[in-house]
CSV table of C-alpha atoms in Angstrom, one decimal:
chain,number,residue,atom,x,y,z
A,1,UNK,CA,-6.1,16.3,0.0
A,2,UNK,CA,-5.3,13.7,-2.3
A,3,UNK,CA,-8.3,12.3,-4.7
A,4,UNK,CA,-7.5,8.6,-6.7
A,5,UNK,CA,-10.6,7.2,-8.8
A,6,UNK,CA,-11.1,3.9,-9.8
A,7,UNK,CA,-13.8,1.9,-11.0
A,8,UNK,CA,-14.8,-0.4,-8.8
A,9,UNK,CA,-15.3,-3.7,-10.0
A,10,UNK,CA,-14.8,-5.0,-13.5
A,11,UNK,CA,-15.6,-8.8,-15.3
A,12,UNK,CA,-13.6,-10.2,-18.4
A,13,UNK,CA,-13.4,-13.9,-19.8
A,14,UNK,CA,-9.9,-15.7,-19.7
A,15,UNK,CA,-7.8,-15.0,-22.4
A,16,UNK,CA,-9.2,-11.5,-23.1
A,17,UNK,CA,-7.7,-8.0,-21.8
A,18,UNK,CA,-8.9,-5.5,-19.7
A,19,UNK,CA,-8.0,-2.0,-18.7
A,20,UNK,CA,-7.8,-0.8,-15.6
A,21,UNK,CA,-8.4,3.0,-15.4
A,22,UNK,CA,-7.3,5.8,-12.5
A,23,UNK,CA,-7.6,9.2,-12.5
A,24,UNK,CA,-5.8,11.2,-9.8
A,25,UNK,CA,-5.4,14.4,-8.3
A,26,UNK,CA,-2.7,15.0,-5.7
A,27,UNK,CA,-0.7,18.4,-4.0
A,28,UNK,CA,2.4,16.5,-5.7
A,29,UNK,CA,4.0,13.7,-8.2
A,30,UNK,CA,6.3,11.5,-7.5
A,31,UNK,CA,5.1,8.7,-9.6
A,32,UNK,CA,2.3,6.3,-9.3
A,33,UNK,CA,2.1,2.9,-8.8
A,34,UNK,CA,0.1,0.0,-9.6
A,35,UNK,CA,-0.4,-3.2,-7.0
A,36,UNK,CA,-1.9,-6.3,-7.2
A,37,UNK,CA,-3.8,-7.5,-3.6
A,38,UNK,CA,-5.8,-10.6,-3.2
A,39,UNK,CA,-7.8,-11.1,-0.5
A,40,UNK,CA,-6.7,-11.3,2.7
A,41,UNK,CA,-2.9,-10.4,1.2
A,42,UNK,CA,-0.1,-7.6,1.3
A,43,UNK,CA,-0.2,-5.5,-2.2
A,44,UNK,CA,2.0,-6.7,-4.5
A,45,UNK,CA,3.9,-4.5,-6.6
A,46,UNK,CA,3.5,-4.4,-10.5
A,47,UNK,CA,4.5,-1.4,-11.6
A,48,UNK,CA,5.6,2.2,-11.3
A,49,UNK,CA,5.2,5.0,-14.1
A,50,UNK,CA,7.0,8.9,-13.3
A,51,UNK,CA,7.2,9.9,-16.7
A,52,UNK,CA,4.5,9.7,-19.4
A,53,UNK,CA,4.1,7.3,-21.9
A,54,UNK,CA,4.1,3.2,-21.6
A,55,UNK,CA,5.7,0.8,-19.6
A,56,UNK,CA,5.6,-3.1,-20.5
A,57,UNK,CA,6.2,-5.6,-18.4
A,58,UNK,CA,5.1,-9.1,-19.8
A,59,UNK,CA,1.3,-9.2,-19.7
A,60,UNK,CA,1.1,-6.5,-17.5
A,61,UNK,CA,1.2,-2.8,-19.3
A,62,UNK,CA,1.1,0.8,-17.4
A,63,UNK,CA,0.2,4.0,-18.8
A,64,UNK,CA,0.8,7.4,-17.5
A,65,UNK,CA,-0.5,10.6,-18.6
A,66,UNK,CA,1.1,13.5,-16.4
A,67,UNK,CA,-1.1,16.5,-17.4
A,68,UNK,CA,-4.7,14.6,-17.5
A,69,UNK,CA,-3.9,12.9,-14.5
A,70,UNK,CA,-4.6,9.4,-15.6
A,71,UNK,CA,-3.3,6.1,-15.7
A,72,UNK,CA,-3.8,2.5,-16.9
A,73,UNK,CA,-3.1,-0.6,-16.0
A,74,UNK,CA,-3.5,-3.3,-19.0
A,75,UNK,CA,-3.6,-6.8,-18.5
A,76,UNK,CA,-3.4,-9.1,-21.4
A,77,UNK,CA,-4.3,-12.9,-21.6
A,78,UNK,CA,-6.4,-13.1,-18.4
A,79,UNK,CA,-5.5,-16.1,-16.5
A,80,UNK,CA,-7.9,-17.2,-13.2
A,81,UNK,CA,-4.9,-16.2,-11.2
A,82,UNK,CA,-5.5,-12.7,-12.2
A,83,UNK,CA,-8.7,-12.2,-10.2
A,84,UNK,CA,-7.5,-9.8,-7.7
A,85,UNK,CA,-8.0,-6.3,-6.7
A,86,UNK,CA,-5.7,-3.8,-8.6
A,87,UNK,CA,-5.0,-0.9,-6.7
A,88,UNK,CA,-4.0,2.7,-8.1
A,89,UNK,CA,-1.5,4.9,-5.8
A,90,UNK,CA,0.2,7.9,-6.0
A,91,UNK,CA,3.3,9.6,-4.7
A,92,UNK,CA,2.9,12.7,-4.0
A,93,UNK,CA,6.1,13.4,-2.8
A,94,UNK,CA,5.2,13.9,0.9
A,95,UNK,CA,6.7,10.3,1.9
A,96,UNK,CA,3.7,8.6,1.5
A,97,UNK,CA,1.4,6.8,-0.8
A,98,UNK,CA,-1.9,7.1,-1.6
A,99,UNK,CA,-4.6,4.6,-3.0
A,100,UNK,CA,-7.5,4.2,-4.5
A,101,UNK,CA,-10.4,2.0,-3.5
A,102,UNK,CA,-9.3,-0.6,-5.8
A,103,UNK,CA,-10.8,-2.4,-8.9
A,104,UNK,CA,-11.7,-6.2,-8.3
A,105,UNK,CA,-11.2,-7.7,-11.2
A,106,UNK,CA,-13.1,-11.4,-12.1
A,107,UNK,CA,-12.0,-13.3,-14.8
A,108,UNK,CA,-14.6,-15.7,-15.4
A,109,UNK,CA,-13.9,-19.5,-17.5
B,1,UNK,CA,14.4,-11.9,-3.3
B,2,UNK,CA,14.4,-9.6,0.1
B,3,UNK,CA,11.3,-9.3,2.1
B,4,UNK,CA,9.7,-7.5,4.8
B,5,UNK,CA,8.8,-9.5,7.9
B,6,UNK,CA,5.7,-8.5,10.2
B,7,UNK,CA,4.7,-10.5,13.3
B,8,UNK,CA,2.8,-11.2,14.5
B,9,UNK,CA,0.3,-12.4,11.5
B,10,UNK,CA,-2.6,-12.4,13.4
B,11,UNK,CA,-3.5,-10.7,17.2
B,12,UNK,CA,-6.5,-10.4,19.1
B,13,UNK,CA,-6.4,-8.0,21.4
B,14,UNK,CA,-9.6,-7.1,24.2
B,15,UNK,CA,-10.7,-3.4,23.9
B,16,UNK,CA,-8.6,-1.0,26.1
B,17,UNK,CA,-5.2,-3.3,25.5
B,18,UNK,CA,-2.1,-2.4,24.2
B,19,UNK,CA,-0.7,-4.2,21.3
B,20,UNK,CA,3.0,-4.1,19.7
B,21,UNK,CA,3.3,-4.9,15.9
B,22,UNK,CA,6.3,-5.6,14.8
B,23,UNK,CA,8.1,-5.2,11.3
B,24,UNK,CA,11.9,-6.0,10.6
B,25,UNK,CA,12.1,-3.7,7.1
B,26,UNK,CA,14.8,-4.5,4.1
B,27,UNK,CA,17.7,-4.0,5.1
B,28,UNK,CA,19.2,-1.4,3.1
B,29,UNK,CA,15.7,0.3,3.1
B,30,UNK,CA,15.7,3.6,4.9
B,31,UNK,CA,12.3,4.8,4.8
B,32,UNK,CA,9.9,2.7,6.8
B,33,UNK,CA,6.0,3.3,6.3
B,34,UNK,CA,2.9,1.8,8.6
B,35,UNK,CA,-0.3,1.5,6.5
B,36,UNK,CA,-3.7,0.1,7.4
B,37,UNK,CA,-6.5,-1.5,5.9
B,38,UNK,CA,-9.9,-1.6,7.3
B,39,UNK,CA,-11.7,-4.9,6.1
B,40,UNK,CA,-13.8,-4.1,2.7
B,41,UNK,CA,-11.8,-0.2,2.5
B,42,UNK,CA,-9.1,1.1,1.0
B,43,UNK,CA,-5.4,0.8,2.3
B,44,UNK,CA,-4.6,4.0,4.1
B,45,UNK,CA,-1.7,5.6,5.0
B,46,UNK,CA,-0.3,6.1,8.7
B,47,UNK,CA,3.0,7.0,9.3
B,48,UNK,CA,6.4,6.7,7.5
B,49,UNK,CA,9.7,7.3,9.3
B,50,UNK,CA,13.1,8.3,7.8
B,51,UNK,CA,16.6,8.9,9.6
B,52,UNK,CA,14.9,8.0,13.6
B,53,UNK,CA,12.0,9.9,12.9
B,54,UNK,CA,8.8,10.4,11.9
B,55,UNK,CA,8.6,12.2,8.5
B,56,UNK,CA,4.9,12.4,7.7
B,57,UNK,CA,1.9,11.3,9.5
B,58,UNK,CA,-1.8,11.0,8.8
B,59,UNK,CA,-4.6,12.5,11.2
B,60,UNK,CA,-5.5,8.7,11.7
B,61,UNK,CA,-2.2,8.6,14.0
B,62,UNK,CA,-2.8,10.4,16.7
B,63,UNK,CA,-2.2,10.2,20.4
B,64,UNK,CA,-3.1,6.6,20.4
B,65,UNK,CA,-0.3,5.0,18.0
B,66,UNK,CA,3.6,5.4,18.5
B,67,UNK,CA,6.1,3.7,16.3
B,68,UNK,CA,9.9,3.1,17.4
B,69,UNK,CA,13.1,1.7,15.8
B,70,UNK,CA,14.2,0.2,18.9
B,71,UNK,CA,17.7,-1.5,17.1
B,72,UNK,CA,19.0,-1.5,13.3
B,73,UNK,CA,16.4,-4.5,11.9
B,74,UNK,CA,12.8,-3.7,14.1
B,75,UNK,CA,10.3,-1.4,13.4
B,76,UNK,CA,7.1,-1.5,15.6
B,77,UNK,CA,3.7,0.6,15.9
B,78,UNK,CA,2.4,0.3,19.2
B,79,UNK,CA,-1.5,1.1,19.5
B,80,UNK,CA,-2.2,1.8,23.2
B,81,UNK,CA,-5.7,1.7,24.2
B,82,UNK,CA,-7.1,-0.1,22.0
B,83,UNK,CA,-10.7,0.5,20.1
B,84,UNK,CA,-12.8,-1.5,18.6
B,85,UNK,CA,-12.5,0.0,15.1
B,86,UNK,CA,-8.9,-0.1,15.5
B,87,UNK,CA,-9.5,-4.1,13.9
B,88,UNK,CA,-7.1,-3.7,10.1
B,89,UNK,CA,-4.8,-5.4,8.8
B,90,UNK,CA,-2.1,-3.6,9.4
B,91,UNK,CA,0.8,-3.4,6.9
B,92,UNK,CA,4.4,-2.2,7.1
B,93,UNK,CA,6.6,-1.2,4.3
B,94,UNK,CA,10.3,0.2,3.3
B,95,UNK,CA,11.7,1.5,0.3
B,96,UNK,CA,14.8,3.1,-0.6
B,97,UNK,CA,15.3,5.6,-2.0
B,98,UNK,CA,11.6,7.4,-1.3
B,99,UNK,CA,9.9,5.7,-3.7
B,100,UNK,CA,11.5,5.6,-7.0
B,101,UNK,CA,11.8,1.4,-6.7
B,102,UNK,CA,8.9,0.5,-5.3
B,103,UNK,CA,7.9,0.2,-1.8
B,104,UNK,CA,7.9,-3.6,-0.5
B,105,UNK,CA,5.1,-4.0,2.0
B,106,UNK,CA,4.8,-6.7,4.1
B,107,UNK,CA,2.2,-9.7,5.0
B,108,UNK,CA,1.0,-7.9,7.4
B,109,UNK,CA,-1.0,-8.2,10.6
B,110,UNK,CA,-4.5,-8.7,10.8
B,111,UNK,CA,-5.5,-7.4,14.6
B,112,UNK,CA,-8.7,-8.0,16.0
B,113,UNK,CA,-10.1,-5.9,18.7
B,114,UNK,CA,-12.8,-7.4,21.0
């Protein structure tokens, strides 16, 4: 079966950064993604890493490490609007993805 | 930017009913996915469907759900019999090729079995 971990909740002030961690462990790779979803909301895609190493996109930042099965999700100067659930999900090559429980994030004034 | 369509957004449904969600997918997608989530859980995965058939399915689909490409834009998941944890939103999704640009996933449905 496939196993994603992520914590589950995590608080930062506005304007600070926060790092979202995931561990995995899947039968295959075909890259991993990371979704924002707010509540009661489709997942909203953010970014996608297959190789390791960094990928930036704005305030956003995803990091993939292939053999330690892990990956980041950075988000730099919090805004309100960033109080969500970030959700981990892998690939696995089977024409499917699978998630982790999510991290709600709260950015607080 | 393109999107994927589900209706409808919200169903209520009495136990034992039969409901049709519906999904009109990307257009130039070709793999089409059905995913739930159950309120407060994790998204899950149910089904995806490639080339008129199913590809991969989850041992939450069982006898109970059915999906169909009934013409080139819809993509429906009929849950017959319906339970009273069967209530999800249920989302639907496409991507082409198999994932290496994303999957799009829909608004989705939130049904409500009673």
């Amino acid at each position: 079966g496939q196993n994603i971990d992520q914590p589950t909740e995590m608080t930062a002030t506005e304007g600070a950064i926060v790092q979202i961690n995931c561990t995995y462990q899947t039968s295959g790779f075909n890259g991993l993604f990371w979704y924002q979803q707010h509540a009661g909301e489709a997942p909203t895609f953010l970014s996608y890493n297959v190789l390791d190493g960094l990928e930036e996109k704005g305030r956003f930042s995803s990091f993939l490490s292939r053999s330690k099965g892990y990956s980041y999700l950075l988000l730099k100067e919090l805004q309100m609007k960033d109080s969500a659930s970030y959700l981990c999900a892998v690939d696995s090559n089977d024409y499917k993805l699978s998630f982790g429980a999510g991290t709600t994030v709260t950015v607080r004034a | 930017e393109p999107e994927v369509t589900q209706t409808p957004s919200h169903q209520v449904t009495q136990m034992g009913q039969e409901v049709i969600l519906r999904c009109v997918p990307i257009s130039n997608h070709l793999y089409f996915y059905w995913y739930r989530q159950i309120l407060g859980q994790k998204v899950e995965f149910l089904v995806s469907f490639y080339n008129n058939e199913i590809s991969e399915k989850s041992e939450i689909f069982d006898d109970q759900f059915s999906v169909e490409r009934p013409d080139g834009s819809n993509f429906t998941l009929k849950i017959r019999s319906t339970k009273l944890e069967d209530s999800a939103m249920y989302f639907c999704a496409s991507s082409s090729p198999q994932g290496a640009y994303g999957y799009t996933f829909g608004s989705g449905t939130r049904l409500t079995v009673v």
